Coordinates of C-alpha atoms in Angstrom, one line a residue:
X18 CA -11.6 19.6 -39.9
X19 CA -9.6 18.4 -42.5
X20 CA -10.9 15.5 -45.3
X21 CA -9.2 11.7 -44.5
X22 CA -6.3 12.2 -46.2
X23 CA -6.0 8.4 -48.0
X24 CA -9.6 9.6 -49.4
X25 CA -8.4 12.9 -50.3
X26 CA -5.7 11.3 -52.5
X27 CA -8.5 8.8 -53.7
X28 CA -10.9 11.7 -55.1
X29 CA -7.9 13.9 -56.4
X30 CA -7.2 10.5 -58.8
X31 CA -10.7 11.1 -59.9
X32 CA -10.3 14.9 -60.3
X33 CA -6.5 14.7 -61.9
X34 CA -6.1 11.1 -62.7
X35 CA -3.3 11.9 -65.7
X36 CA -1.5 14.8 -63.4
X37 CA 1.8 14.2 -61.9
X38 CA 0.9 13.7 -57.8
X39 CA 4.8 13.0 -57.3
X40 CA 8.1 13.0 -59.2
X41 CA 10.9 11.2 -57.8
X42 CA 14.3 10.9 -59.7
X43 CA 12.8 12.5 -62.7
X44 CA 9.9 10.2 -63.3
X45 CA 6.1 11.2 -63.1
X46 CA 3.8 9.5 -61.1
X47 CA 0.3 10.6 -61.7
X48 CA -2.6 10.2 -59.5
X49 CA -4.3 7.6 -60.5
X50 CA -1.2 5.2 -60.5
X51 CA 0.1 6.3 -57.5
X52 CA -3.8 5.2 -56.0
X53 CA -4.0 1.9 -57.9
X54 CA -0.6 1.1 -56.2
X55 CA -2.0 2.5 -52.6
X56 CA -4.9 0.2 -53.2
X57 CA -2.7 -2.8 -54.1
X58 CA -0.4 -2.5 -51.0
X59 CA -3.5 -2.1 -49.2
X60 CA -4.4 -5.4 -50.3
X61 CA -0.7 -6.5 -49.0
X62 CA -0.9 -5.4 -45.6
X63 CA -4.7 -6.3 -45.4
X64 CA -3.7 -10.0 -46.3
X65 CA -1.5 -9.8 -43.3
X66 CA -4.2 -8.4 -40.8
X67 CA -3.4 -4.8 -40.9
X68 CA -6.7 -2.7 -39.8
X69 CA -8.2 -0.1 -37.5
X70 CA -5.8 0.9 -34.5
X71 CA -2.9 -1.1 -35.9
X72 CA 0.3 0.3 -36.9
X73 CA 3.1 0.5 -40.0
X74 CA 6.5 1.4 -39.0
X75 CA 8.6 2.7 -41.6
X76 CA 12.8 3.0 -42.0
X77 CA 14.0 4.4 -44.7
X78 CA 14.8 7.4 -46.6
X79 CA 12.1 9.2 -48.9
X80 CA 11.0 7.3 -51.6
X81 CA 7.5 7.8 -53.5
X82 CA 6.8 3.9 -51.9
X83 CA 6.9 5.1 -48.5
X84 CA 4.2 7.7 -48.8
X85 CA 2.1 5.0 -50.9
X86 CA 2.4 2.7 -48.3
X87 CA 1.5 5.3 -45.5
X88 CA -1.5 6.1 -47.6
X89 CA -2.6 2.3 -47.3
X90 CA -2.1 2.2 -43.5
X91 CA -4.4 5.3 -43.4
X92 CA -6.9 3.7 -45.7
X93 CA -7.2 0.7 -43.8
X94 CA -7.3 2.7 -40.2
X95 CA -3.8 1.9 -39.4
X96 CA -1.4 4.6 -38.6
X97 CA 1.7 5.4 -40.3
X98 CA 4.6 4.9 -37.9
X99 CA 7.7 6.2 -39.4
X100 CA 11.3 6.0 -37.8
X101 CA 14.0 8.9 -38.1
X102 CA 16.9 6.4 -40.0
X103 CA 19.5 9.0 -38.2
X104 CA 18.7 8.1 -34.5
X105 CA 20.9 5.7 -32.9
X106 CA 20.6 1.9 -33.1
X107 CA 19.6 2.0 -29.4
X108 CA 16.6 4.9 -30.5
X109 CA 15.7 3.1 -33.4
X110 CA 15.0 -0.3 -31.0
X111 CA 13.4 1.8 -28.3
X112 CA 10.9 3.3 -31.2
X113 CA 10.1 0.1 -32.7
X114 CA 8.9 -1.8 -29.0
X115 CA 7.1 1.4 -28.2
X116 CA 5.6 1.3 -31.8
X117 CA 4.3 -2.2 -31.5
X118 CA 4.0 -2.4 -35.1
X119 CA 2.4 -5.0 -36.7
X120 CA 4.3 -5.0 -39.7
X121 CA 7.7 -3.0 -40.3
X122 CA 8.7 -1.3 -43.9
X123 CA 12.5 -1.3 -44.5
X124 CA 13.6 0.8 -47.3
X125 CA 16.5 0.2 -49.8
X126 CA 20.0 -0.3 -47.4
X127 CA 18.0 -0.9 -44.1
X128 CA 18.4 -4.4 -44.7
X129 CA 20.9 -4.6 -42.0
X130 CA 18.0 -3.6 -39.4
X131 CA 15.9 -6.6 -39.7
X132 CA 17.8 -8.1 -36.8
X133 CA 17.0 -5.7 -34.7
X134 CA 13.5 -5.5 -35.3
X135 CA 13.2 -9.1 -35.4
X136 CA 14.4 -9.0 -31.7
X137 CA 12.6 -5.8 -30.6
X138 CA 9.1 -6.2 -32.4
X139 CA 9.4 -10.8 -32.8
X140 CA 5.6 -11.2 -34.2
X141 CA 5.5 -8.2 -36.5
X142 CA 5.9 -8.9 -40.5
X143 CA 8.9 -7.4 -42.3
X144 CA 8.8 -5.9 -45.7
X145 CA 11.1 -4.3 -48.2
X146 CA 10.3 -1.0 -50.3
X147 CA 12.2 -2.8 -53.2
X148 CA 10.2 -5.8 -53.1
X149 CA 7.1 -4.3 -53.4
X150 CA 6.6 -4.4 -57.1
X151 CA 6.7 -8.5 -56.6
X152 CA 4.0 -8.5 -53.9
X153 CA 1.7 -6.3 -55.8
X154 CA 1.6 -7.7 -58.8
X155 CA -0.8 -10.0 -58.7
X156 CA -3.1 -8.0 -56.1
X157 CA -6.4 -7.3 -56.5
X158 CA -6.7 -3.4 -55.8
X159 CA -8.7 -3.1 -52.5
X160 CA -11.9 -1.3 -52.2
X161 CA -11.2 0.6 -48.9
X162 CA -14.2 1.2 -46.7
X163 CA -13.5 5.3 -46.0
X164 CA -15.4 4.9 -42.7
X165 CA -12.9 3.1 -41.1
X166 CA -9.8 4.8 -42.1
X167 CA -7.9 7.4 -40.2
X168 CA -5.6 10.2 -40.3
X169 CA -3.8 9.5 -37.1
X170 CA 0.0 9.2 -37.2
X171 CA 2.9 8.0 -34.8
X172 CA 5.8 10.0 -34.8
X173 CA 7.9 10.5 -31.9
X174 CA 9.7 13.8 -31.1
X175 CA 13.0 14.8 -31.7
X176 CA 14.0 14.6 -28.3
X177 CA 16.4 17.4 -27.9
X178 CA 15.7 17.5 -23.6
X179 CA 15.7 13.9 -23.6
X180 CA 14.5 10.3 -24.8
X181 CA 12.4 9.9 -27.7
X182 CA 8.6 10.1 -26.9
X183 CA 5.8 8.7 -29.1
X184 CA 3.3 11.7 -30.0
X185 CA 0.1 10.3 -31.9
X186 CA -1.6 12.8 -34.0
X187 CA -5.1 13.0 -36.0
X188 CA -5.3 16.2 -36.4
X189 CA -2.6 18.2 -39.2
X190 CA -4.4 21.0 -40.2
X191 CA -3.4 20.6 -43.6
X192 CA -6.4 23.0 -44.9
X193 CA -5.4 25.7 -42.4
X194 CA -1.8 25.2 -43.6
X195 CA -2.6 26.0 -47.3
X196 CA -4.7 29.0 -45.8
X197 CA -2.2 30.5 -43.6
X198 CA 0.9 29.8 -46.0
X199 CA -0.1 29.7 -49.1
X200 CA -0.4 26.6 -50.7
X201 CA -2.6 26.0 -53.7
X202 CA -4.0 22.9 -55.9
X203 CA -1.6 24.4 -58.9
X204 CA 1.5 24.1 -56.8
X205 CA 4.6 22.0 -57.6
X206 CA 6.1 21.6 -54.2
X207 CA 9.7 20.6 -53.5
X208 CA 9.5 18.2 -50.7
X209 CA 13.5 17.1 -49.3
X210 CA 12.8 17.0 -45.8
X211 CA 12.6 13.3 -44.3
X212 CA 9.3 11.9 -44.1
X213 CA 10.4 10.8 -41.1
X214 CA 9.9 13.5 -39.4
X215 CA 7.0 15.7 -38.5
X216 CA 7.5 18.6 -40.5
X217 CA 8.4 16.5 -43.5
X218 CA 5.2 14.2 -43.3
X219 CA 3.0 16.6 -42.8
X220 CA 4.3 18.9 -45.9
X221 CA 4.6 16.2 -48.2
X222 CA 0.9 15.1 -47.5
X223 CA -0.1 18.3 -48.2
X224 CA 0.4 18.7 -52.0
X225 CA -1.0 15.4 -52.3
X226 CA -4.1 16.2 -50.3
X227 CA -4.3 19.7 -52.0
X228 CA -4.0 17.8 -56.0
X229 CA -0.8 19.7 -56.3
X230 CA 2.6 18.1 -57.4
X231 CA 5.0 16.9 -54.7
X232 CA 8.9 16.8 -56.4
X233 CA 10.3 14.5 -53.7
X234 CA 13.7 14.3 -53.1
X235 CA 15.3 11.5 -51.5
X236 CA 17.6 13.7 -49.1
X237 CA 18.4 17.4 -49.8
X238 CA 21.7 18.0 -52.5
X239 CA 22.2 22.0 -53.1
X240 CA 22.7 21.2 -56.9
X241 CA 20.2 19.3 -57.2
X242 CA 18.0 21.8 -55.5
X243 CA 19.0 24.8 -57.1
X244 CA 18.7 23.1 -60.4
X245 CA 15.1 21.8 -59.6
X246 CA 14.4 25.0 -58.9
X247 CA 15.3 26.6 -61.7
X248 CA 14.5 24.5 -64.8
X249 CA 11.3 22.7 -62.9
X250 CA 9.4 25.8 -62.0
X251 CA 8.8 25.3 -58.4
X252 CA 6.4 27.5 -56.8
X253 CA 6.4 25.9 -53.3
X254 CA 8.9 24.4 -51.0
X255 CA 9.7 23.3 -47.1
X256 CA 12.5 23.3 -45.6
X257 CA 14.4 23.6 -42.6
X258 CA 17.1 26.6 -41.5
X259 CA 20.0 24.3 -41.6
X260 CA 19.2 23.6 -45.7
X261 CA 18.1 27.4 -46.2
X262 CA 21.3 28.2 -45.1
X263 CA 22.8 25.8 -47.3
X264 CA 21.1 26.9 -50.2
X265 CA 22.2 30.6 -49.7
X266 CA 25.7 29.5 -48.8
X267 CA 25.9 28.0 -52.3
X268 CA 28.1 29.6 -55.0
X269 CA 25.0 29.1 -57.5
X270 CA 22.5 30.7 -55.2
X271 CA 24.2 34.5 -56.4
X272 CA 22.7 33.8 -60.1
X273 CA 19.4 31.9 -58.9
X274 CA 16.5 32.9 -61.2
X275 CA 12.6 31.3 -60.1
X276 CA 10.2 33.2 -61.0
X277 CA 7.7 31.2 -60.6
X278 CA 8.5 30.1 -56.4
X279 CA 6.1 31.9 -54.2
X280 CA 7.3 30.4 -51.0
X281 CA 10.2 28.7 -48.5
X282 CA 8.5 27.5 -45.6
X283 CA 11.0 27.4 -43.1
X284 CA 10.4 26.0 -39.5
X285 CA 12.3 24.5 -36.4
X286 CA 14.0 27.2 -36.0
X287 CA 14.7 30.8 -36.2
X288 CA 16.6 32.0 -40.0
X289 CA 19.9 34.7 -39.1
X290 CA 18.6 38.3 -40.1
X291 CA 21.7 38.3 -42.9
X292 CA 20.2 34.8 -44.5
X293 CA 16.8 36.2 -44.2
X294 CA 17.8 39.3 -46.2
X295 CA 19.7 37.3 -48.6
X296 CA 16.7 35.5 -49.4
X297 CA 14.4 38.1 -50.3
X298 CA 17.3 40.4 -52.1
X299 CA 17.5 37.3 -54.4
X300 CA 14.3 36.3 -54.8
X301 CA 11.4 38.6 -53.2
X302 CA 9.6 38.1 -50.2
X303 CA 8.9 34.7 -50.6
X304 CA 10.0 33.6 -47.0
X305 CA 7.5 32.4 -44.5
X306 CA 8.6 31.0 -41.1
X307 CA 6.7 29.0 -38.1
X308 CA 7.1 28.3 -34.6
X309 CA 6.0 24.8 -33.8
X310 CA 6.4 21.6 -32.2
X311 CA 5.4 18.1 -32.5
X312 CA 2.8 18.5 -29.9
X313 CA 1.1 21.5 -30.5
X314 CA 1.7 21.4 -34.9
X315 CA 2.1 25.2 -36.1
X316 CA 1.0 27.8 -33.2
X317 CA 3.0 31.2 -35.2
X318 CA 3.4 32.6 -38.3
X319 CA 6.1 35.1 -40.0
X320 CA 5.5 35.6 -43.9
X321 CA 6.6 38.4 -46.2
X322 CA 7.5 41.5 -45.5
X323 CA 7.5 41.0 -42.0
X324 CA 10.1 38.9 -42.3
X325 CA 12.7 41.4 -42.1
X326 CA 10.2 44.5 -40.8
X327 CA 11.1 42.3 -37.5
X328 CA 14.7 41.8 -37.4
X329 CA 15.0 40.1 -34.3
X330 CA 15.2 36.0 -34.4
X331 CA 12.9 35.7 -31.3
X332 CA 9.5 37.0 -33.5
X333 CA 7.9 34.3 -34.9
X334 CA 5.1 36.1 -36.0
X335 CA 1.1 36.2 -35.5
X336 CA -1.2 33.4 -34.5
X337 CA -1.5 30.9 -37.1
X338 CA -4.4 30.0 -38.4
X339 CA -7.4 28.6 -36.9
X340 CA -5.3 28.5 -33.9
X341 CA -6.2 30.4 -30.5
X342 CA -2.9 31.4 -28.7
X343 CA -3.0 32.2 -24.9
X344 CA 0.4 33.4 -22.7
X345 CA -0.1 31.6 -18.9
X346 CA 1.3 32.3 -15.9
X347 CA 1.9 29.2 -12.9
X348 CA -1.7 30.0 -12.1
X349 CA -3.3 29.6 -15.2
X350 CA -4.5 33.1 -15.9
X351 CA -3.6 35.2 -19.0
X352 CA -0.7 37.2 -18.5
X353 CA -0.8 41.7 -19.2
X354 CA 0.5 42.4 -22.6
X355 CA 3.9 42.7 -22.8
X356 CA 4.5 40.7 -20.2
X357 CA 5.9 37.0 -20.4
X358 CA 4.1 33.7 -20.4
X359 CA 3.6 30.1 -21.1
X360 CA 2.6 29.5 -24.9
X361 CA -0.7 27.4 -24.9
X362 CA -2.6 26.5 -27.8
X363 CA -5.9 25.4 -29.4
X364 CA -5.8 24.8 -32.6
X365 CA -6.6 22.0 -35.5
X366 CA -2.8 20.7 -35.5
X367 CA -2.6 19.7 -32.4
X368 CA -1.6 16.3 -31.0
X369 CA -3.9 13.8 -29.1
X370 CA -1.4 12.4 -26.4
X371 CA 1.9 10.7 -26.0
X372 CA 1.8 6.8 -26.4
X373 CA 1.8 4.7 -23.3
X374 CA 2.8 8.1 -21.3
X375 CA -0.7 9.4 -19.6
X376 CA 1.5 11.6 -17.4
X377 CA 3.6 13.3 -19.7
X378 CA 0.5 13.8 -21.6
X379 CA -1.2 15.6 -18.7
X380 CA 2.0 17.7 -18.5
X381 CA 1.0 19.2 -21.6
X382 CA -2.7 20.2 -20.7
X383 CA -3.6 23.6 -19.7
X384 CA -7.3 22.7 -19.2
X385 CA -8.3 22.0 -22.5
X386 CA -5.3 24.1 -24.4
X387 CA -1.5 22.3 -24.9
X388 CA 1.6 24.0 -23.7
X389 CA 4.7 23.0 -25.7
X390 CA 7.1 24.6 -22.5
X391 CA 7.8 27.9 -24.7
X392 CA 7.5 31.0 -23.1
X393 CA 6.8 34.3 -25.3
X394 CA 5.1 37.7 -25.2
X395 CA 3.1 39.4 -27.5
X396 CA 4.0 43.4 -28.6
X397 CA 1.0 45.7 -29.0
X398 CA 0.7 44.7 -33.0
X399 CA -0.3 41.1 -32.1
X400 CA 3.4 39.4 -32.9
X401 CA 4.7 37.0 -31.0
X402 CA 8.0 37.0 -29.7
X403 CA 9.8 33.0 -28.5
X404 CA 11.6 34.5 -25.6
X405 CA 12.4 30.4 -24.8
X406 CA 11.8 26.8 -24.1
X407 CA 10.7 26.6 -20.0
X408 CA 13.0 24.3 -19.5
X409 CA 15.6 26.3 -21.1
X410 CA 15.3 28.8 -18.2
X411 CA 18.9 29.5 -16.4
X412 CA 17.9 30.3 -12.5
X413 CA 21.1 31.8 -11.0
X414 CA 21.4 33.7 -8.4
X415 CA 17.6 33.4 -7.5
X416 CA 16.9 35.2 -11.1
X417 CA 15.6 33.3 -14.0
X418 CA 17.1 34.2 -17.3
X419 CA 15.9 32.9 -20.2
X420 CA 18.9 31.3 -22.6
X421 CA 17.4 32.6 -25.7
X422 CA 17.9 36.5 -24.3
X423 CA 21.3 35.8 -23.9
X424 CA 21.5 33.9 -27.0
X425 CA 19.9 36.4 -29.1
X426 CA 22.8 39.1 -27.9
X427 CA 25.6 37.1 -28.6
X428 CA 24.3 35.9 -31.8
X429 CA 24.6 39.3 -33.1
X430 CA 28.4 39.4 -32.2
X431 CA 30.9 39.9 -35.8
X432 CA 32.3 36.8 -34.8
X433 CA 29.9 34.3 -34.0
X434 CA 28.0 31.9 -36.2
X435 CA 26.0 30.0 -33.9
X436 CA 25.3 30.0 -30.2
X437 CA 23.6 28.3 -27.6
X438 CA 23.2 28.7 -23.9
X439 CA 23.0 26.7 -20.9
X440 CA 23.1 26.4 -17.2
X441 CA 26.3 24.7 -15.4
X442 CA 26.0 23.3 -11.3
X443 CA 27.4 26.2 -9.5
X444 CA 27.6 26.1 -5.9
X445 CA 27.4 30.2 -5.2
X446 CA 24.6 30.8 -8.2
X447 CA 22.7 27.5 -8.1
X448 CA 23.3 27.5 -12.0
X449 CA 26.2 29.6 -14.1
X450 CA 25.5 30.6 -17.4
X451 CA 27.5 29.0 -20.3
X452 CA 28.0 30.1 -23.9
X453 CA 28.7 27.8 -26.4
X454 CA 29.9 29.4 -29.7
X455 CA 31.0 28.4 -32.8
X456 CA 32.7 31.0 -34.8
X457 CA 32.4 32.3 -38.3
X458 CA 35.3 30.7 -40.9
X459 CA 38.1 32.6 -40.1
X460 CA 37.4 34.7 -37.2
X461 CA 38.9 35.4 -33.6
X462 CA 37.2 36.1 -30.6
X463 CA 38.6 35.5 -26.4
X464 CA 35.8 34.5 -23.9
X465 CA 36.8 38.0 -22.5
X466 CA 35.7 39.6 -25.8
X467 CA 32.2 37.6 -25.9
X468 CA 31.4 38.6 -22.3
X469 CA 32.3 42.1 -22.9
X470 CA 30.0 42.6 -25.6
X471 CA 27.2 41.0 -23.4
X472 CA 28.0 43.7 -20.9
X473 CA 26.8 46.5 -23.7
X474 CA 23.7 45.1 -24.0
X475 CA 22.7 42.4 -21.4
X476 CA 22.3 43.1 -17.2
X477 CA 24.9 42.4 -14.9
X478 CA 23.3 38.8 -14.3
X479 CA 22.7 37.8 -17.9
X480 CA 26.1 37.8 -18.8
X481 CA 27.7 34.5 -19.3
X482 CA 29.9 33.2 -16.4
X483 CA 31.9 30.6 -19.2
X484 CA 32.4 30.9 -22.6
X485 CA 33.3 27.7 -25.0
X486 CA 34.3 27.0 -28.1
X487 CA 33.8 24.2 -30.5
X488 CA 33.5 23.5 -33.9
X489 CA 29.9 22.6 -34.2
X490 CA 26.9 22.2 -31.8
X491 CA 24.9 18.8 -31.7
X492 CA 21.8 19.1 -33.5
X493 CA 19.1 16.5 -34.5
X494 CA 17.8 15.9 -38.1
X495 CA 15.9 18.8 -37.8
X496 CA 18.4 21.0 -36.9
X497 CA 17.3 21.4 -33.3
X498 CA 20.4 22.1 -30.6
X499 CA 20.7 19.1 -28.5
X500 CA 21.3 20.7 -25.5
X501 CA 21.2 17.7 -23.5
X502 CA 24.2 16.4 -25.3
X503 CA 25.8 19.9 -25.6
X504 CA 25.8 19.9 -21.7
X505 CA 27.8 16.9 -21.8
X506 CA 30.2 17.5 -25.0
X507 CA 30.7 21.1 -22.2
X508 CA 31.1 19.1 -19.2
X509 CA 33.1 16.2 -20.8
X510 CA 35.9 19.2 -21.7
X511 CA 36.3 20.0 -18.3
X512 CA 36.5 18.9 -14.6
X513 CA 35.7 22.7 -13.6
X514 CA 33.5 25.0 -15.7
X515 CA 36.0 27.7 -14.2
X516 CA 38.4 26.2 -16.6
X517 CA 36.2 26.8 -19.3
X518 CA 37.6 30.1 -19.9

């Protein structure tokens, strides 16, 4: 069981009260000023009757502010509530009412949101990241009484199969992270992913828990990174496949010298084999990727030279740490090995329910385990293989196929960049499978090509039915495929999927 993380940061200002805890746009900010300002806000929002089981929603980008006042909120037993600023309007409203937030933290250029929350959350108080230096400075830093802070957080999932939903969490597992990863006290981590988001709140607390450095980064710039990189040292750093892509892409990544980084955490997806390779011919095996969700937190684990020992996307390692991972079947029993079944885990990231939704809460119970809907096998050397989402099961014909075999096929076609898979209404099959591809800058390829290569390597059934093209699949911040969306962008192009092709 992890320490609370607001004390954490209070007895690492006592342990490292002149070492850098962040370093946004180039400037330092040790430990113990980054506590005497937690303690002063703390003061704020306790002036305005923020305590145990309230809540702080948050808009804006990263900024050290925002994780100063999330470290308040969890000092005074209020929970951090922060809002992905690329949802739409319409999200961003929804969030907010299901928030209830007492008071709501706008960061620089959200001004144009206080509208909105004025209508959807009418009694809550609003307050600027840039006017924060006027409201602290004459508070009296609070003395926070540790027993009644928390570690819980509101963050609401990504919502790639639907609407938002509200996941409250206590438990992040942050010790077990450092174990299973790799992060250490002595680290300076680069932090660009949104603190918005799960993966980026939990890895930026992290460091900060840990008495490393955080180098925070309001968004993620491929110069910027490379050169923070290079000339800062870094031995740590999170980040998503999207920006790991990005970063090999880059003409500068070729001459890329960093000694000193130890480890790319990469998660919310699976990492091309090519990139993968790229990364460790360039800089070692420094690579570690996770399967997880904002439910369950971080169930697998691939790190170093496993990372390209298994060359197939769908391995996403061994159990993680501290975590017990069982394979279901619709009865509840463990499934043979080798065989496929429902991912269920136990473990100390997990998340304590959905807000306001006791039913789609109890969907995600298996007894006293939670099931994220992935479905996966292990092999005989304890790996784990993602062979999909549950939901992203294709039934045609009578046969259930899941969309990540097909897509894992495909994928390795000359031509394709990206792929995803989905099932289309068809009145002979029930459901008819669709590919939609994008293709590599440059290349060619005819539906009949794609579904010819299936044929090499994929049964008779698994082969796609329609093939599409576009230019780019819908993805979230977190580079997720929104394949909700993606049904429609399909179905929009068409009256007829046979017209697909």
């Amino acid at each position: 069981m992890d320490m609370l993380y607001a004390h954490a940061l209070f007895l690492n200002a006592r342990r490292y009260p002149q070492k850098p805890a962040i370093v946004f746009d180039g400037r330092p900010w040790t430990y113990a000023a980054l506590q005497d300002r937690v303690a002063r806000i703390g003061a704020v929002l306790a002036a305005r009757g923020v305590g145990p089981g309230d809540r702080v929603s948050l808009l804006s980008e990263n900024h050290p502010d925002m994780l100063a006042v999330m470290f308040a909120a969890l000092a005074l037993g209020a929970s951090p509530a922060p809002i992905n600023y690329r949802v739409r309007d319409e999200d961003i409203a929804y969030i907010a009412r299901n928030s209830a937030a007492k008071v709501v933290v706008l960061g620089k250029g959200y001004a144009r949101y206080v509208d909105l929350f004025s209508a959807a959350l009418p009694d809550a108080w609003q307050m600027s990241l840039e006017a924060i230096d006027g409201l602290i400075a004459e508070a009296r830093p609070l003395a926070f009484d540790w027993t009644a802070s928390t570690n819980l957080a509101l963050l609401h999932t990504s919502g790639t199969t639907g609407r938002p939903k509200g996941a409250l969490r206590s438990r992040w597992g942050l010790g077990a992270r450092a174990i299973e990863q790799g992060f250490t006290q002595n680290d300076r981590t680069l932090g660009v992913m949104p603190l918005c988001l799960s993966y980026g709140y939990g890895y930026s607390l992290l460091p900060l828990y840990l008495g490393a450095t955080l180098y925070l980064e309001p968004d993620f710039d491929t110069d910027r990174v490379l050169h923070l990189l290079t000339h800062e040292r870094i031995h740590s750093t999170f980040m998503i496949p999207t920006l790991i892509q990005r970063l090999v892409d880059a003409p500068g990544f070729a001459a890329l010298s960093c000694p000193s980084l130890r480890l790319i955490q990469n998660a919310a997806g699976a990492l091309p084999y090519d990139t993968r390779a790229a990364i460790v011919d360039r800089l070692g095996p420094v690579l570690s990727t996770y399967a997880a969700s904002t439910e369950s937190g971080p169930y697998a684990n691939l790190r170093g030279d496993d990372i390209l020992r298994h060359q197939t996307a769908s391995c996403i390692g061994r159990p993680f740490f501290g975590s017990e991972v069982r394979l279901l079947d619709d009865d509840g029993q463990d499934v043979a090995p080798g065989n496929v079944g429902e991912i269920c885990v136990r473990g100390p990231c997990q998340y304590d329910s959905y807000l306001n939704e006791p039913a789609l809460t109890a969907e995600t119970r298996r007894g006293d385990m939670i099931t994220v809907g992935d479905l996966g096998r292990f092999d005989e050397e304890g790996f784990l293989y993602l062979v999909g989402r549950k939901r992203d099961i294709i039934k045609t014909g009578g046969i259930n196929v899941p969309a990540a075999d097909v897509e894992d096929v495909i994928a390795r076609h000359p031509a394709v960049a990206e792929v995803a898979c989905l099932g289309l209404p068809d009145r002979a099959w029930g459901e008819a499978i669709c590919a939609a591809i994008v293709l590599k800058p440059g290349a060619k390829a005819e539906p009949a090509d794609v579904t010819a290569f299936c044929a090499l390597h994929l049964s008779r059934f698994q082969v796609p039915r329609f093939v599409v093209f576009l230019k780019a699949l819908p993805r979230n911040l977190t580079g997720k495929v929104v394949k909700d969306e993606l049904r429609q962008m399909v179905l929009a192009r068409t009256e007829t999927p046979d017209r697909l092709h």
